[in-house]
XYZ file of C-alpha atoms in Angstrom:
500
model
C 0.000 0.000 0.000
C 2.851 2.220 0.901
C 4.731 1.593 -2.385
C 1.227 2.175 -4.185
C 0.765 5.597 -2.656
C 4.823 6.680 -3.636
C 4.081 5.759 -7.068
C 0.649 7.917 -7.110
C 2.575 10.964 -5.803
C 5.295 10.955 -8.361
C 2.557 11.576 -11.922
C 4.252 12.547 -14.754
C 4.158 16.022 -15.676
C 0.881 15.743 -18.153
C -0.893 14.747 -15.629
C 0.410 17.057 -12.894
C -0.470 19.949 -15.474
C -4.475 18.722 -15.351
C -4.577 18.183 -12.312
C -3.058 21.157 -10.887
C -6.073 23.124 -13.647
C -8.390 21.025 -11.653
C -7.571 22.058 -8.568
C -7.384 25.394 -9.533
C -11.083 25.443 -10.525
C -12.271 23.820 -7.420
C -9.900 24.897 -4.937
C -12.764 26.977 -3.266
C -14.902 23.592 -2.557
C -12.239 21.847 -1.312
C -9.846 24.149 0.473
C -6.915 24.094 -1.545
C -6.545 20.159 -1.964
C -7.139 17.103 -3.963
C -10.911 15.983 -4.200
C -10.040 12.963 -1.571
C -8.956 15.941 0.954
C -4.861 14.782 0.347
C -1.871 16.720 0.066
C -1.833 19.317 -2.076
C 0.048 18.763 -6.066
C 2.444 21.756 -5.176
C 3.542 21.574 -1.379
C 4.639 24.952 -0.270
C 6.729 25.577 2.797
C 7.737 29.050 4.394
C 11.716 29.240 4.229
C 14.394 31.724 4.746
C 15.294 34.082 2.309
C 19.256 34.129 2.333
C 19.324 37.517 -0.013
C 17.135 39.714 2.805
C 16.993 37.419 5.569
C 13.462 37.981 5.580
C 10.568 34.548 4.993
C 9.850 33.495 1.784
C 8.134 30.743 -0.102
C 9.604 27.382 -0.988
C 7.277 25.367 -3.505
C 8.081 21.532 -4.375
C 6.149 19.455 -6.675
C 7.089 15.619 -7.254
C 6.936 14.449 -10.733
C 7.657 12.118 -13.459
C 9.603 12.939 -16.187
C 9.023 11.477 -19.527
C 11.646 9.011 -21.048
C 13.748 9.212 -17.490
C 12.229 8.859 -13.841
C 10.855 10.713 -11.217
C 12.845 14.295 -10.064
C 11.545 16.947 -7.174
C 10.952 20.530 -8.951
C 11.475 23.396 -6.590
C 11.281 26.613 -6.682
C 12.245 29.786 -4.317
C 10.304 33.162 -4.397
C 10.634 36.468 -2.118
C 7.721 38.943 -1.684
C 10.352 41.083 0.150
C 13.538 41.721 -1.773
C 11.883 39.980 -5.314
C 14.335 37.115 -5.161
C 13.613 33.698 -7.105
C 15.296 30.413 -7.653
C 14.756 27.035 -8.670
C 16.298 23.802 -9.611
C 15.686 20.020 -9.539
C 16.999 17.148 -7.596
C 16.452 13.229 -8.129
C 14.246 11.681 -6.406
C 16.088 7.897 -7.125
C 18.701 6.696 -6.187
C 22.583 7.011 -7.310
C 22.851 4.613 -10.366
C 25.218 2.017 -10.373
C 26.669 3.183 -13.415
C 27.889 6.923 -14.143
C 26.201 8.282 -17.777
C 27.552 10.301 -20.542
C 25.895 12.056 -23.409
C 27.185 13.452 -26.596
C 24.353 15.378 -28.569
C 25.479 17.330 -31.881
C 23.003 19.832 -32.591
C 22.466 20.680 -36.213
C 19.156 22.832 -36.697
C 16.775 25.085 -34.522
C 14.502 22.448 -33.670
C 17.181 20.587 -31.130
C 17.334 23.589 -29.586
C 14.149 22.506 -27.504
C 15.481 19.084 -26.678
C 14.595 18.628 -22.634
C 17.466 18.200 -20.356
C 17.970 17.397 -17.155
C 21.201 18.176 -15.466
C 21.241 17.135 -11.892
C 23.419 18.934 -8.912
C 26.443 15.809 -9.347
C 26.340 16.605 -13.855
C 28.778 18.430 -15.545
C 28.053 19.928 -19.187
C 29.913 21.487 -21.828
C 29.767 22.892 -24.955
C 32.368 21.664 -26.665
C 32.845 23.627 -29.751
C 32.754 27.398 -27.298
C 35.142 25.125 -24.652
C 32.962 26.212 -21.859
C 31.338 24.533 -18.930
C 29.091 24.036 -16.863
C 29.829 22.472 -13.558
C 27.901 20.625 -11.370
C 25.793 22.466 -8.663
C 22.369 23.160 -9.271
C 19.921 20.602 -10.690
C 18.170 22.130 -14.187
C 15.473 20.899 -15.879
C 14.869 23.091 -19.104
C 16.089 22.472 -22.523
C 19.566 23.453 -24.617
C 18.425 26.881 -25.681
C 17.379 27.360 -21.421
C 21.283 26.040 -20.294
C 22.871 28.221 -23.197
C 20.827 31.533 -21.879
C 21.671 30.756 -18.459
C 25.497 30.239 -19.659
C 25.188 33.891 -20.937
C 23.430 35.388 -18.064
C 25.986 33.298 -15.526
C 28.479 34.893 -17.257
C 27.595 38.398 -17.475
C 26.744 38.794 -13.813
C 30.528 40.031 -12.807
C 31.456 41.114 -16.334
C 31.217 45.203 -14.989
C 33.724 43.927 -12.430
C 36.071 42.121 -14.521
C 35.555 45.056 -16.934
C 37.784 47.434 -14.534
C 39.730 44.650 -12.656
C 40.765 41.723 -15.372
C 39.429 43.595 -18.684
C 41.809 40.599 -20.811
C 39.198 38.440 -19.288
C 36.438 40.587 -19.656
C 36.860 40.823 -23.307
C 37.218 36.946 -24.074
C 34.242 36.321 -21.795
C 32.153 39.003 -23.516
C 32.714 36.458 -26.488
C 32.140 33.733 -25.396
C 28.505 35.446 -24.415
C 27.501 36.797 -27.369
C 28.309 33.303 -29.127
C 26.104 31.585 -26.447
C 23.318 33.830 -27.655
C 23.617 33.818 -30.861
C 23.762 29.893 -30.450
C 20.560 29.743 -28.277
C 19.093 32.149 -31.424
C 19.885 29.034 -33.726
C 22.952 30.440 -35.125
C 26.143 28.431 -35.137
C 25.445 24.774 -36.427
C 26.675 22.432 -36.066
C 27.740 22.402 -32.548
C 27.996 19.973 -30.101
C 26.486 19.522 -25.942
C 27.719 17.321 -23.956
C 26.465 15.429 -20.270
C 28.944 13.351 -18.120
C 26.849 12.706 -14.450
C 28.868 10.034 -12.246
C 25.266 9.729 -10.444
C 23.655 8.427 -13.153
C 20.532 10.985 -13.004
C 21.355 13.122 -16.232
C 19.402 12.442 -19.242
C 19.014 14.221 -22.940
C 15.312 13.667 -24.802
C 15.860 10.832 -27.282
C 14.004 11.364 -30.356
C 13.019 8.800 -33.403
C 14.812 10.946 -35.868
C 18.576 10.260 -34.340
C 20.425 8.474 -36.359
C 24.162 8.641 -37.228
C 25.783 9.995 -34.190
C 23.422 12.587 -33.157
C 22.513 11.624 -29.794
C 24.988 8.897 -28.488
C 24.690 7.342 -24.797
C 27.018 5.776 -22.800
C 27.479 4.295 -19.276
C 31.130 3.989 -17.336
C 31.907 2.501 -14.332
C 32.490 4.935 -11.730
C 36.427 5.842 -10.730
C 37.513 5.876 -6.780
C 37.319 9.789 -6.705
C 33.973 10.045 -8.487
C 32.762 7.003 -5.605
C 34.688 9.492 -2.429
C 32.850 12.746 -4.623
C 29.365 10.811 -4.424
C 29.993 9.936 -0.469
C 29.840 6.065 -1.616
C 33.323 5.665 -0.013
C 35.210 7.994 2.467
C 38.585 9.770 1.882
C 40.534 7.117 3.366
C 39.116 4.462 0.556
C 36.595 3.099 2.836
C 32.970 1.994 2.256
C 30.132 4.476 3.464
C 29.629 1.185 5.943
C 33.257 1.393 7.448
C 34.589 -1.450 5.606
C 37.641 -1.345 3.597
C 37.631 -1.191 -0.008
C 38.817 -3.844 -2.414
C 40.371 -3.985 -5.151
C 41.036 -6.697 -7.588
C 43.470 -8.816 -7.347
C 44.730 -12.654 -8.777
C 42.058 -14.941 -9.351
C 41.885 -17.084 -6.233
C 41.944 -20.101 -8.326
C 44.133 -19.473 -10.751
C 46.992 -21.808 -12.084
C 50.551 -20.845 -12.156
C 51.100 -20.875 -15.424
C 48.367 -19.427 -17.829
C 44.359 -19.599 -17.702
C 42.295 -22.715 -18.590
C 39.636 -22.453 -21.450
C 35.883 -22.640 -19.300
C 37.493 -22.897 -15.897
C 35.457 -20.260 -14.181
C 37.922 -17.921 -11.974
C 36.871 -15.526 -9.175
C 38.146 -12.486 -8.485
C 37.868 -10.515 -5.153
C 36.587 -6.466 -6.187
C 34.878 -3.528 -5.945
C 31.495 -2.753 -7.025
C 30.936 0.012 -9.297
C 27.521 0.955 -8.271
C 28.054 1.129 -4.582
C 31.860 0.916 -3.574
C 31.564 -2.462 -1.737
C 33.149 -5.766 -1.718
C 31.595 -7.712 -4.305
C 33.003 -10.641 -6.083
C 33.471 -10.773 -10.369
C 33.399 -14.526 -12.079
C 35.367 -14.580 -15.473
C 35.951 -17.217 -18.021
C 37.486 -17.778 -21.015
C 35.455 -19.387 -23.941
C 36.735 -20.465 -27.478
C 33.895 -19.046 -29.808
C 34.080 -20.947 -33.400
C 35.248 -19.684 -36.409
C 36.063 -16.705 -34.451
C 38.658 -16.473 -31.570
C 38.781 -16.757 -27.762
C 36.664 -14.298 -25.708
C 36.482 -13.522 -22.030
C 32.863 -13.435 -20.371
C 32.561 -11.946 -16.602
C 29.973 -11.542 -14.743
C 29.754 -9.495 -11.192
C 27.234 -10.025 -7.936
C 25.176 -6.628 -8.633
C 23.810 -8.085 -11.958
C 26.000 -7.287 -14.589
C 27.876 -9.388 -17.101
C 29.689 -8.812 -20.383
C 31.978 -10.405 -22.779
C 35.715 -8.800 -23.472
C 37.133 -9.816 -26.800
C 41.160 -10.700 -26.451
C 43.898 -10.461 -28.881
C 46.245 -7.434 -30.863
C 44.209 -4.742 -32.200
C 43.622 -5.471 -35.278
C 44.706 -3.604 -38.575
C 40.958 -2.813 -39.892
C 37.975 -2.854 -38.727
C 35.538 -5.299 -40.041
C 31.451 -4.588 -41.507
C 29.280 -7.458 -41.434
C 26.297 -7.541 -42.455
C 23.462 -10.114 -42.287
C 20.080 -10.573 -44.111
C 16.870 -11.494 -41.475
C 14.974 -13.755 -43.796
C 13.255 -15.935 -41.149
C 13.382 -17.411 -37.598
C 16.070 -19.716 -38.223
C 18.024 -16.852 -38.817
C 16.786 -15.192 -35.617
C 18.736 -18.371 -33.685
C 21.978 -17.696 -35.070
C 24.839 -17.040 -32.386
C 25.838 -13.379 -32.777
C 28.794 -11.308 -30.199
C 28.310 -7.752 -30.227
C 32.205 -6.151 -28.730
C 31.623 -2.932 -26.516
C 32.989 -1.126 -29.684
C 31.102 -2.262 -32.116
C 27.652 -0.137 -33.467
C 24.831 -1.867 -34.590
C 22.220 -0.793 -37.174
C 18.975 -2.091 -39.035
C 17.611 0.223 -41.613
C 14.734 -1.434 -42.832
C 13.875 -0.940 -38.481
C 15.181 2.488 -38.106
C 17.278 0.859 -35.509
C 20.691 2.611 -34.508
C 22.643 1.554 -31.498
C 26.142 3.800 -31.011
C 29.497 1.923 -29.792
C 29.334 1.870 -25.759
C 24.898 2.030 -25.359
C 24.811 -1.555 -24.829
C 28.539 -3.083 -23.497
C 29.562 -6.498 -25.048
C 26.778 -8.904 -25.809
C 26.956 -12.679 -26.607
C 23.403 -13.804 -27.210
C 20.904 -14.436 -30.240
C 20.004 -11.746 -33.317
C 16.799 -12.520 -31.142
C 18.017 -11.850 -27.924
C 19.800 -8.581 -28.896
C 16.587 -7.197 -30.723
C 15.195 -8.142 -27.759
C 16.995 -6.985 -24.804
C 17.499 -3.269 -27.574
C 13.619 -2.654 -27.046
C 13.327 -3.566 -23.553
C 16.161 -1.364 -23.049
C 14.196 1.612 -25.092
C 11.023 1.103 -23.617
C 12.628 1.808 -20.271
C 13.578 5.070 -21.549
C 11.106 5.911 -23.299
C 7.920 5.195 -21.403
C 7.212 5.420 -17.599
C 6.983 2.169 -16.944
C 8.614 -1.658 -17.060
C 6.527 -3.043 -20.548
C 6.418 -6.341 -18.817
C 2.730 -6.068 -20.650
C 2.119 -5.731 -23.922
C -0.006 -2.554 -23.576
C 2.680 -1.424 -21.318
C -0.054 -0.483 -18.578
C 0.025 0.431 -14.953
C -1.777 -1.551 -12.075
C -3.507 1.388 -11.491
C -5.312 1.362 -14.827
C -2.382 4.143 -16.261
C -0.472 4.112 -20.014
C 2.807 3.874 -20.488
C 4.105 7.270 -22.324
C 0.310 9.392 -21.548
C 1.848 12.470 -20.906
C 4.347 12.205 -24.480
C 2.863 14.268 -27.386
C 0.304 12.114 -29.088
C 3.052 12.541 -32.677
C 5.769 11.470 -30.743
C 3.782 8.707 -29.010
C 2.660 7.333 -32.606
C 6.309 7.392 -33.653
C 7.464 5.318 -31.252
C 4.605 3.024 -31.148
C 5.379 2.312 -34.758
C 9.260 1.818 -34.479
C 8.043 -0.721 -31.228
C 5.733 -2.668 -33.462
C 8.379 -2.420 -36.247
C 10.947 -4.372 -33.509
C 8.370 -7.188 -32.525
C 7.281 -8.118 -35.841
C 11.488 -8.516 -37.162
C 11.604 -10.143 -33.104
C 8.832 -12.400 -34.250
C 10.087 -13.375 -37.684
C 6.786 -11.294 -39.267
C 9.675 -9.338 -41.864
C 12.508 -9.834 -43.169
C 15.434 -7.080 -42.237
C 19.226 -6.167 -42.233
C 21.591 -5.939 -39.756
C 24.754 -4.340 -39.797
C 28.019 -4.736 -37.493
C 30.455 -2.219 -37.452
C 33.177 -2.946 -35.615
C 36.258 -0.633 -35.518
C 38.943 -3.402 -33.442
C 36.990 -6.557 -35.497
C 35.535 -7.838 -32.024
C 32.478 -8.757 -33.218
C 30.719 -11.933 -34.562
C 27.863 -13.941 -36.271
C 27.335 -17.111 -36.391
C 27.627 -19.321 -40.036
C 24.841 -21.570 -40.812
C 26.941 -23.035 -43.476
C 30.524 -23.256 -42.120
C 33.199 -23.773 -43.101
C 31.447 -22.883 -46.762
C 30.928 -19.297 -47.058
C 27.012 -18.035 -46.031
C 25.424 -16.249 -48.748
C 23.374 -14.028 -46.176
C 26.510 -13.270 -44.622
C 29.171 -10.214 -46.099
C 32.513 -9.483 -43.469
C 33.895 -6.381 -45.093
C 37.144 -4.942 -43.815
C 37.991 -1.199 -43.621
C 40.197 1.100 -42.987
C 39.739 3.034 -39.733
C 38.668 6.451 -39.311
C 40.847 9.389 -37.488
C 38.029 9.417 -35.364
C 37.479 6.108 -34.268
C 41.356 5.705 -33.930
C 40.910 8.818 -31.692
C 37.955 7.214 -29.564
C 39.613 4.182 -29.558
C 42.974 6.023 -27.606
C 45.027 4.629 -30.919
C 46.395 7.583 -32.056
C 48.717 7.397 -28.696
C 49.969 4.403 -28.279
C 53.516 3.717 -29.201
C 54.499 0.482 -29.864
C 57.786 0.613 -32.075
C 60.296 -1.159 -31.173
C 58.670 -2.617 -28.486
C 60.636 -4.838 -25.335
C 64.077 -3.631 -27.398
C 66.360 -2.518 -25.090
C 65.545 0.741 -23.351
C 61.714 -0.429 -24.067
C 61.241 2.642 -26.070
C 61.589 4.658 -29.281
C 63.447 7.394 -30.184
C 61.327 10.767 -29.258
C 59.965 12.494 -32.049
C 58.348 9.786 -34.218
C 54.847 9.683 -34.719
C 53.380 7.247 -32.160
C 49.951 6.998 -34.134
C 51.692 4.964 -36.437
C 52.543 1.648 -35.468
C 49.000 1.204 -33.274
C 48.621 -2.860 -33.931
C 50.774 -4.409 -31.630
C 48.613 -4.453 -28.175
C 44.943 -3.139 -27.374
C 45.337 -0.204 -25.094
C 43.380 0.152 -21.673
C 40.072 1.676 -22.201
C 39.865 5.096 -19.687
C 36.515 3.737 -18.793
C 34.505 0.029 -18.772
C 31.108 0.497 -20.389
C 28.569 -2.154 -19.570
């Protein structure tokens, strides 16, 4: 009963908007509240004014977001000295994964894109090399976070004017490009969101395809845990225990690591800083090469492809012509992006982690995934209903809601074998795999294409930095000065962070 009432007081904003126009029309009959004589939608409490030192009004209203989760809007106003404020906070929990965003914005219309930037988010706009840290929670949109960049800005510019006026004449700039950017001058730029907490979010749309809107999750560092209070400065847990870290498998052999000999390794959790304990082992994939799957206590595996980076990367492409095909064994590396254009399906590198499952299973587990985002609640239904009677995605614009709908039913009839479809692999370091039906002939619905890798993805990939000439000569280095983009094949380098 409890848990039923939380959910009721956390509506998403649609319905927050009618029923706070209800109220508003019979707040004389019934005093101000709800018609079952509840709280009331906005809860206002009297609260010190730190500008005048005088009481003011604080106003909080719990709420659902569409496509995220439920967030506390508040908002701060003076009748004395005319001072107002607001922000939002999270009302969930710290994720057990940090979140980053990269959103390229290329015409006026992504301007209006929703955002929510919590108090632990940092965001920048790359292409003006400006940020903002974390601190207050935001909900608005880009256009909103690029006028309050100008207006944040300009506050002490009169001071700076007479004191620093170097400064005051770069900043000045750097405002008048954030307006003209919010005006929809300026494309293409780019905005991005990295929140260790998790609670960050940009609005997804159905149009994104090709790099617009890419998100990815990281496993947290030590500092980000110590920043978040998960772990004190001395490395310990928030429960006084000391941290872990990992260490040798406790069953390991001397000499080298047995093929499906499950090892155990004693670690840290990512989501919470506590002792937790990650199972690895190694499996021999035909056709294909050896691959490493772990999987960790707080529900989270993934497979890690071994081996020398590669000199290409590799395409493959497979034609959906009927369930059989559906069955086939198919690894999807933490690199690799996956596509389906007959679907409108685009997954970036780093969404999803490494996957070894079914084309089935992946299509699957890609719209569970998405529905989570997208509507307010679990699908475990197919009418993706509430117990109370609610619809999943009521408060999303009834275009956008059509949209989606149709891209859903678009993923259960190629999940269901209903039409046939393509799916690409693109895999930059050749970690990726699908299974033959005809092996060792060659498949006809099968084509493994190998190209040559972008600047970019070399770039992404930490490539264009790794020096490998000469090396374990003596000295165990080159001579300074040579280019050490150039000889990138000999070792995959360390990723800076582990998406899942």
């Amino acid at each position: 009963m409890a848990q039923e009432k939380d959910n009721r007081a956390f509506e998403d904003v649609g319905k927050q908007v009618d029923a706070l126009r209800s109220e508003s029309e019979t707040e004389t009959q019934n005093n101000g509240t709800d018609s079952d004589g509840g709280q009331k939608l906005v809860e206002e409490i009297e609260s010190l004014c730190m500008n005048c030192q005088k009481n003011g009004t604080t106003r909080l209203l719990l709420t659902r977001i569409p496509y995220f989760r439920e967030v506390i809007l508040m908002s701060f106003s003076c009748p004395h000295c005319g001072l107002q404020n607001s922000e939002v906070q999270s009302a969930g929990e710290i994720q057990e994964d940090g979140v980053r965003y990269k959103y390229v914005l290329s015409e006026s219309l992504d301007l209006q894109r929703q955002v929510v930037k919590s108090d632990t988010c940092t965001a920048r706009f790359e292409d003006v090399d400006v940020e903002i840290p974390a601190g207050r929670g935001r909900l608005t949109n880009v256009e909103g976070l690029l006028l309050m960049l100008a207006e944040d800005l300009g506050l002490e510019q009169p001071a700076r004017e007479k004191s620093v006026p170097d400064a005051h004449a770069k900043i000045e700039q750097i405002i008048k490009r954030a307006k003209r950017m919010s005006s929809g001058e300026g494309f293409p730029f780019t905005f991005t969101l990295d929140d260790p907490a998790g609670n960050s979010w940009v609005e997804p749309s159905t149009t994104d395809k090709g790099g617009k809107l890419v998100r990815a999750q990281y496993k947290r560092s030590l500092e980000q845990n110590r920043a978040l209070a998960l772990v004190d400065a001395d490395g310990e847990n928030a429960d006084g225990t000391a941290q872990q870290s990992t260490s040798t498998p406790d069953n390991a052999p001397a000499d080298d690591f047995v093929p499906e000999e499950v090892y155990s390794f004693h670690a840290t959790c990512p989501g919470c800083a506590r002792p937790c304990t990650t199972k690895m082992t190694m499996v021999d994939v035909p056709n294909f090469k050896e691959v490493v799957v772990m999987s960790t206590t707080y529900r989270s595996n993934e497979i890690k492809t071994g081996g020398a980076v590669p000199d290409r990367g590799s395409r493959i492409t497979l034609k959906v012509k009927n369930t059989q095909d559906l069955s086939r064994d198919i690894l999807k590396s933490e690199t690799c992006a996956l596509s389906a254009p007959e679907l409108g399906l685009s997954v970036e590198p780093g969404t999803m982690g490494g996957r070894f499952t079914t084309v089935e299973g992946l299509l699957t587990q890609v719209r569970d995934d998405l529905r989570r985002h997208i509507f307010d609640f679990d699908d475990d239904d197919n009418d993706g209903g509430g117990d109370d009677g609610r619809q999943a995605g009521d408060s999303l614009p009834e275009g956008t809601k059509r949209k989606w709908k149709e891209f859903f039913d678009r993923l259960d009839e190629a999940i269901s074998g209903e039409m046939e479809f393509t799916m690409v692999l693109q895999d930059p370091l050749a970690g990726s795999y699908v299974q033959s039906l005809n092996s060792p002939d060659p498949d006809p619905q099968i084509s493994i294409e190998d190209y040559e890798r972008s600047n970019e993805e070399n770039e992404d990939l930490g490539l264009n930095d790794v020096n490998v000439e000469a090396y374990g000569a003596e000295g165990g280095k080159t001579d300074e000065g040579e280019d050490a983009g150039d000889k990138a094949s000999g070792g995959a380098p360390h990723a800076a962070d582990q998406v899942r």
